[in-house]
Tab-separated table of C-alpha atoms in Angstrom:
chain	number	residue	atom	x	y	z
U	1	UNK	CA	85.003	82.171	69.279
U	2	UNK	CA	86.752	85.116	70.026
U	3	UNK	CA	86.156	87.815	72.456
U	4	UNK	CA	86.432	91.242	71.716
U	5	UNK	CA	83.817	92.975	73.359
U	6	UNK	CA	84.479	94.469	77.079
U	7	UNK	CA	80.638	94.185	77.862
U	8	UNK	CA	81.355	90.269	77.614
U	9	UNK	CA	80.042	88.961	81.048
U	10	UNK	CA	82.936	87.022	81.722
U	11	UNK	CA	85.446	89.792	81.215
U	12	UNK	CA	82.871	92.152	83.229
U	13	UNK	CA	83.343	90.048	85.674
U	14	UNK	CA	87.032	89.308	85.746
U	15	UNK	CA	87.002	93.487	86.441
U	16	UNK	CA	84.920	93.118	88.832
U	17	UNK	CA	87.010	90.632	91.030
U	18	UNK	CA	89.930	93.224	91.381
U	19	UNK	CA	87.190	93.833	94.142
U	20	UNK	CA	87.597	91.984	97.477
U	21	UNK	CA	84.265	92.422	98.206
U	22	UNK	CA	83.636	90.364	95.123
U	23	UNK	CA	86.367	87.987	95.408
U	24	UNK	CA	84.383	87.428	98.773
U	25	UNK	CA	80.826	87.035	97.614
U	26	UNK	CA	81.636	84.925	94.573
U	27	UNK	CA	84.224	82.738	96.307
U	28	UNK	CA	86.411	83.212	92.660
U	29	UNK	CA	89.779	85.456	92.651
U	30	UNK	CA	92.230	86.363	89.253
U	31	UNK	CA	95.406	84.197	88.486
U	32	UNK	CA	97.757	86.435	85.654
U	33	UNK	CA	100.768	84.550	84.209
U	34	UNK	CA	101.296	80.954	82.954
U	35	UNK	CA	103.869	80.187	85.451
U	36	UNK	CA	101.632	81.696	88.726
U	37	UNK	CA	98.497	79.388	86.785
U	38	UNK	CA	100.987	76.457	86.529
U	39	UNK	CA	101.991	76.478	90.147
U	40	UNK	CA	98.373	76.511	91.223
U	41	UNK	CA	97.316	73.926	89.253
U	42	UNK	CA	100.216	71.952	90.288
U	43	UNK	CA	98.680	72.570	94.225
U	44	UNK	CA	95.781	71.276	92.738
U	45	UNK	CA	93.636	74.947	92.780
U	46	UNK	CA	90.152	74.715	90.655
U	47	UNK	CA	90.357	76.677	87.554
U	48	UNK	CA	86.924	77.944	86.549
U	49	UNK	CA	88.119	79.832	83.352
U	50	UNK	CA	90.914	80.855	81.569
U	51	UNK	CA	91.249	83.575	79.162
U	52	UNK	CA	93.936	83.609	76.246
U	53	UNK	CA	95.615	86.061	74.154
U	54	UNK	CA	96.799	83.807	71.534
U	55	UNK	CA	99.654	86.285	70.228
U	56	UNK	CA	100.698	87.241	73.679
U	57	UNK	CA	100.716	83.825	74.886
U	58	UNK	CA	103.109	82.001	71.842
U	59	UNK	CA	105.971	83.597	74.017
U	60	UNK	CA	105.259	81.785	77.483
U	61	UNK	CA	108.085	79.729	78.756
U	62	UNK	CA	104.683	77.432	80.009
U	63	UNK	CA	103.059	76.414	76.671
U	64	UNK	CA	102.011	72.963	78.049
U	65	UNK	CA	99.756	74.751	80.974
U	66	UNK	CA	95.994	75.036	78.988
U	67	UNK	CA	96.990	70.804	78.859
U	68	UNK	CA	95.577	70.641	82.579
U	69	UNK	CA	92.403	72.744	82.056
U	70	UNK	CA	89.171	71.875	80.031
U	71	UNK	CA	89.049	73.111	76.392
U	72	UNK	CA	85.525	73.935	77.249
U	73	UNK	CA	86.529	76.410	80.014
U	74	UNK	CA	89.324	78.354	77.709
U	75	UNK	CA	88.358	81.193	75.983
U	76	UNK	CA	90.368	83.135	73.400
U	77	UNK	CA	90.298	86.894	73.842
U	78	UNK	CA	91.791	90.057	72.012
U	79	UNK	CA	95.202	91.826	73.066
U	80	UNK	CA	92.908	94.574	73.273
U	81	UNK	CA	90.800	92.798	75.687
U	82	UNK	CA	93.697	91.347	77.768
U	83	UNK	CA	94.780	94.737	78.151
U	84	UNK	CA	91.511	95.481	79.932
U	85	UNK	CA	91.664	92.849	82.545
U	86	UNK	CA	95.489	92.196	83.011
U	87	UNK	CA	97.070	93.950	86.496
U	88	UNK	CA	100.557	93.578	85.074
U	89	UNK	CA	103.127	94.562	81.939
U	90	UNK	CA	104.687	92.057	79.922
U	91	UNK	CA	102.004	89.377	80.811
U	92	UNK	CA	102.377	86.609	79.063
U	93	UNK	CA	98.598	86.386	77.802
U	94	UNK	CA	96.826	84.216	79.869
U	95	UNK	CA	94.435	85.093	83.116
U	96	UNK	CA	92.451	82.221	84.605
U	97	UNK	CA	89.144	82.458	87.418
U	98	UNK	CA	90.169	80.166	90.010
U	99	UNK	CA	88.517	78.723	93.432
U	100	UNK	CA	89.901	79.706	96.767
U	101	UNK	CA	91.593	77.147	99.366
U	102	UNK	CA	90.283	77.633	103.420
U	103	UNK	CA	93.778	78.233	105.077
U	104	UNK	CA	93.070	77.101	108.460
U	105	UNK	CA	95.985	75.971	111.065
U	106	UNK	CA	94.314	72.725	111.406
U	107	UNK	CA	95.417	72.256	107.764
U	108	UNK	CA	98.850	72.541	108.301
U	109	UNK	CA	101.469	69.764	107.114
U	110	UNK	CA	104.768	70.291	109.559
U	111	UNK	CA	108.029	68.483	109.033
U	112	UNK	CA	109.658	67.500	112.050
U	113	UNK	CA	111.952	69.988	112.517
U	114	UNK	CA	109.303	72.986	111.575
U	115	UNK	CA	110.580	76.385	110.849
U	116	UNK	CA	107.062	79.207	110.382
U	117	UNK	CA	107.030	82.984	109.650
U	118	UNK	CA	103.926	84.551	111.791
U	119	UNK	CA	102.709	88.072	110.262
U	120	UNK	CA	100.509	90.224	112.741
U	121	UNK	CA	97.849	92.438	111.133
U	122	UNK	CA	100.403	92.815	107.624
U	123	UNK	CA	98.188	95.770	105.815
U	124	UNK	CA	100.247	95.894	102.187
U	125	UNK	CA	99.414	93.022	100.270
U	126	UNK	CA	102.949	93.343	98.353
U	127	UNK	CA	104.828	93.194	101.723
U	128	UNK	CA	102.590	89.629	102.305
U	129	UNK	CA	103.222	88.286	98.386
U	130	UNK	CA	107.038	89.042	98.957
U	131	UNK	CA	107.160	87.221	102.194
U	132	UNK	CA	105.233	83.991	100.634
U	133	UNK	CA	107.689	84.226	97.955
U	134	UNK	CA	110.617	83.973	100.661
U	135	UNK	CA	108.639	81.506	102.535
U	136	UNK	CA	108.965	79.162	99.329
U	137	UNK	CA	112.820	80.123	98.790
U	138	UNK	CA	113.607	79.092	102.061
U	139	UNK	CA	111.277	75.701	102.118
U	140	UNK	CA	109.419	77.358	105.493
U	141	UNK	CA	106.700	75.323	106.790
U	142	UNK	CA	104.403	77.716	106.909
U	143	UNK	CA	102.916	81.109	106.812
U	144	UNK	CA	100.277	81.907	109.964
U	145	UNK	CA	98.356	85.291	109.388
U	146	UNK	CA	96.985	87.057	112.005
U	147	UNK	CA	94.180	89.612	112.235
U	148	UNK	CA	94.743	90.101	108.032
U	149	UNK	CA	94.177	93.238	106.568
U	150	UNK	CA	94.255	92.782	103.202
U	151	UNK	CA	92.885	89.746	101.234
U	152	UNK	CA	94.463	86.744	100.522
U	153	UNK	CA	93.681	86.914	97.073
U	154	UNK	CA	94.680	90.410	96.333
U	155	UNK	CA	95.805	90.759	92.738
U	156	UNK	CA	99.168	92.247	94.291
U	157	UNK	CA	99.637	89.472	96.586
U	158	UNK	CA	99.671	86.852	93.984
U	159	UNK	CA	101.856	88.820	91.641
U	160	UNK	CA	104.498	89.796	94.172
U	161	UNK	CA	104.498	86.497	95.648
U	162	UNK	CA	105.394	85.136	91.624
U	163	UNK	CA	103.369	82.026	92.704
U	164	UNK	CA	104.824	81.701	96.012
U	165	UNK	CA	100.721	82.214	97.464
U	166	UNK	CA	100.151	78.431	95.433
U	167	UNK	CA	103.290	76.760	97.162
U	168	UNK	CA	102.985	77.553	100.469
U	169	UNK	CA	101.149	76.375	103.470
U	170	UNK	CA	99.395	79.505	104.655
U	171	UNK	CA	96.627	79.932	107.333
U	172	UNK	CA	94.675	82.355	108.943
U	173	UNK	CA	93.854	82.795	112.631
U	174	UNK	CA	93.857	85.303	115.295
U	175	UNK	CA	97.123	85.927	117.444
U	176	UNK	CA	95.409	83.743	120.311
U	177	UNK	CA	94.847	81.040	117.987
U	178	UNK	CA	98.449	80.841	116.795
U	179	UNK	CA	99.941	81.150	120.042
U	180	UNK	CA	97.940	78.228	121.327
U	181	UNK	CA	98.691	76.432	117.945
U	182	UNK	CA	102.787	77.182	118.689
U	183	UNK	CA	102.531	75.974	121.804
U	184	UNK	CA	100.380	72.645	121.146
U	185	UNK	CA	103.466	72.072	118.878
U	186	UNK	CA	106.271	73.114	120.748
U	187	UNK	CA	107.657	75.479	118.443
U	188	UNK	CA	109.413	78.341	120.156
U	189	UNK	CA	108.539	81.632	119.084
U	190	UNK	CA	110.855	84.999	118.148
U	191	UNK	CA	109.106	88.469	118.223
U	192	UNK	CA	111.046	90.767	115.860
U	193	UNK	CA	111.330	94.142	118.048
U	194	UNK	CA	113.504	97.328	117.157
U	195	UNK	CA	114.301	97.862	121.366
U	196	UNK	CA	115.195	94.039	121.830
U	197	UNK	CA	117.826	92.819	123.895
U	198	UNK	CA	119.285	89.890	121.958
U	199	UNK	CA	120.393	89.829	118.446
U	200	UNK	CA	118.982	87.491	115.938
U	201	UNK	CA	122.328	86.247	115.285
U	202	UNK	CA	122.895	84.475	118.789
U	203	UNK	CA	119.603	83.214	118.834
U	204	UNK	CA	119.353	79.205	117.956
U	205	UNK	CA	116.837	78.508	115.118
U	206	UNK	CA	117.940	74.637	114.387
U	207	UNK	CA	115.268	73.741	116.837
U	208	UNK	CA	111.372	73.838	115.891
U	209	UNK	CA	111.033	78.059	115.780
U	210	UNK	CA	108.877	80.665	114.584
U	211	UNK	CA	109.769	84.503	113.898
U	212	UNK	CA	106.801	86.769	114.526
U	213	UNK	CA	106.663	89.903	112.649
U	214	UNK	CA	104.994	92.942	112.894
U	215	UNK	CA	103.330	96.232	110.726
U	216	UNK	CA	106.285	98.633	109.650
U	217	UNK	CA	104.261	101.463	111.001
U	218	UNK	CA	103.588	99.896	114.360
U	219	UNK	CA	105.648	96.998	115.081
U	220	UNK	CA	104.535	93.743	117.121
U	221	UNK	CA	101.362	94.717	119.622
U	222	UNK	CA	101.404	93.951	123.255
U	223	UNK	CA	100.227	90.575	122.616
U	224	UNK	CA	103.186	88.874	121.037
U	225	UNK	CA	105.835	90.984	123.045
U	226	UNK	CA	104.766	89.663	126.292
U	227	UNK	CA	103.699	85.962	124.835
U	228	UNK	CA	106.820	85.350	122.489
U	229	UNK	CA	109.367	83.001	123.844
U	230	UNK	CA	111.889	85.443	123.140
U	231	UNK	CA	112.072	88.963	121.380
U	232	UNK	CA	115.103	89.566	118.650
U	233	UNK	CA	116.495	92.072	116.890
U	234	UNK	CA	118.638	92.997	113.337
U	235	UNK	CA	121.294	95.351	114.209
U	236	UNK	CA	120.896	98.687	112.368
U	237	UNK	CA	123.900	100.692	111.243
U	238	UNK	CA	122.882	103.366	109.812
U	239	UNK	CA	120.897	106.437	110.340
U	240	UNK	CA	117.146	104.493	109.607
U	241	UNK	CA	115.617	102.371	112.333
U	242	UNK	CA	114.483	99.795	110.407
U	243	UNK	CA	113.759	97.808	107.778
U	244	UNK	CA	110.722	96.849	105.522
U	245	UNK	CA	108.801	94.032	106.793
U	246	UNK	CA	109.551	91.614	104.313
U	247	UNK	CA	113.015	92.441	104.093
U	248	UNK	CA	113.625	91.914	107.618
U	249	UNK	CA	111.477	88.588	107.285
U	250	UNK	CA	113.954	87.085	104.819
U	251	UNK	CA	116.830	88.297	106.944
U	252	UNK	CA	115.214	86.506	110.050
U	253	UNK	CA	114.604	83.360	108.037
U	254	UNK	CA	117.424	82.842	105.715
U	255	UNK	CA	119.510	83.277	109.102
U	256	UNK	CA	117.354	80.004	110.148
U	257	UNK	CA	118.275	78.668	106.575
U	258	UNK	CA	121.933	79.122	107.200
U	259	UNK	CA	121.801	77.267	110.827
U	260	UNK	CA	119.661	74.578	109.656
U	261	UNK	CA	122.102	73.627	106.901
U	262	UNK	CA	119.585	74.075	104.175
């Protein structure tokens, strides 16, 4: 059957988790786009529900994705109605309801050579989808979040992280927890600071490290500048101070890339 009334429950409540509060309560969040659904089935996520537009979706480069999901829980909707409930342009007609993971450090696979990105207090939830979507380009370990601002789940965050939130190790503590968790595991860690002494460039990342990055609007706290092994810096040339968060992140860890070999 197909759906083509926006007082449908289902599609009342797919609006309704653009809400964290929601997303919360009901323990569901919104996947858009058959690659982003693809990855997260491939992480083995639990797909509740997944909503189709049939002329929309013909032009996916992921045709073979509704193969992994019930026929029971996929429903066929109007373009009309996928216009309602989609967050993006040029979808490629398909949203699913999917299940949360708990991202706790203790779940945390390293390698033996482990290279993490810490993020203190990140507020923008495109800034934290960008970063997971480095994190994946550049094979990191992991991605600890401290005192988080935003959700998780944000629509934005698993947009701008084009999947990168399914295929990534990510946790969430507070900065005492992953400090104590660094240091259980002997991973040295870099606090990113704008009045540092050393450049990022001299510092050695082919041994187990961490960068530690801060707000734009703030920076690191006091916490991580006096508990980091070391604080770095990216030289800045020009007439700005600084750089946005996730663009400094991907300067700090394709740096480690580069030393690694990788």
């Amino acid at each position: 059957m197909l759906i083509t009334s926006p007082q449908n429950q289902s599609i009342k409540n797919i609006v309704k988790l653009a809400k964290s509060k929601e997303r919360k309560e009901q323990q569901l969040f919104v996947i858009e786009g058959a690659r982003e659904l693809s990855l997260a089935l491939q992480s083995n996520y639990t797909i509740e529900s997944a909503y189709v537009c049939r002329e929309m979706f013909e032009k996916t480069k992921y045709p073979d994705v509704l193969s992994s999901i019930e026929d029971k829980n996929i429903f066929d909707i109007s373009s009309e109605i996928f216009g309602k409930i989609a967050y993006r342009e040029n979808s490629d007609g398909i949203i699913a309801v999917a299940k949360p993971k708990l991202h706790t450090l203790e779940n945390l696979r390293l390698s033996k050579n482990p290279f993490v990105i810490i993020l203190e207090a990140v507020e923008k939830p495109g800034n934290l989808g960008a970063i997971l979507r480095t994190a994946d380009a550049a094979a990191a370990d992991a991605v600890i979040v401290c005192d988080l601002q935003t959700d998780l789940y944000n629509p934005n965050v698993v947009r701008s992280s084009v999947g990168g939130i399914f295929t990534v190790q990510t946790a969430v503590c507070t900065s005492e927890e992953a400090l104590a968790w660094l240091q259980a595991n002997k991973i040295a860690s870099y606090a990113a600071e704008l009045q540092a002494a050393e450049f990022y460039q001299d510092i050695d990342f082919r041994t187990p490290s961490a960068i530690v990055m801060g707000t734009e609007a703030e920076g690191l706290t006091g916490f991580w500048l006096k508990n980091a092994t070391k604080r770095i810096k990216i030289p800045m040339r020009g007439k700005i101070d600084s750089l946005n968060v996730s663009v400094s992140t991907a300067v700090l860890t394709f740096e480690a890339t580069r030393q690694r070999g990788l």
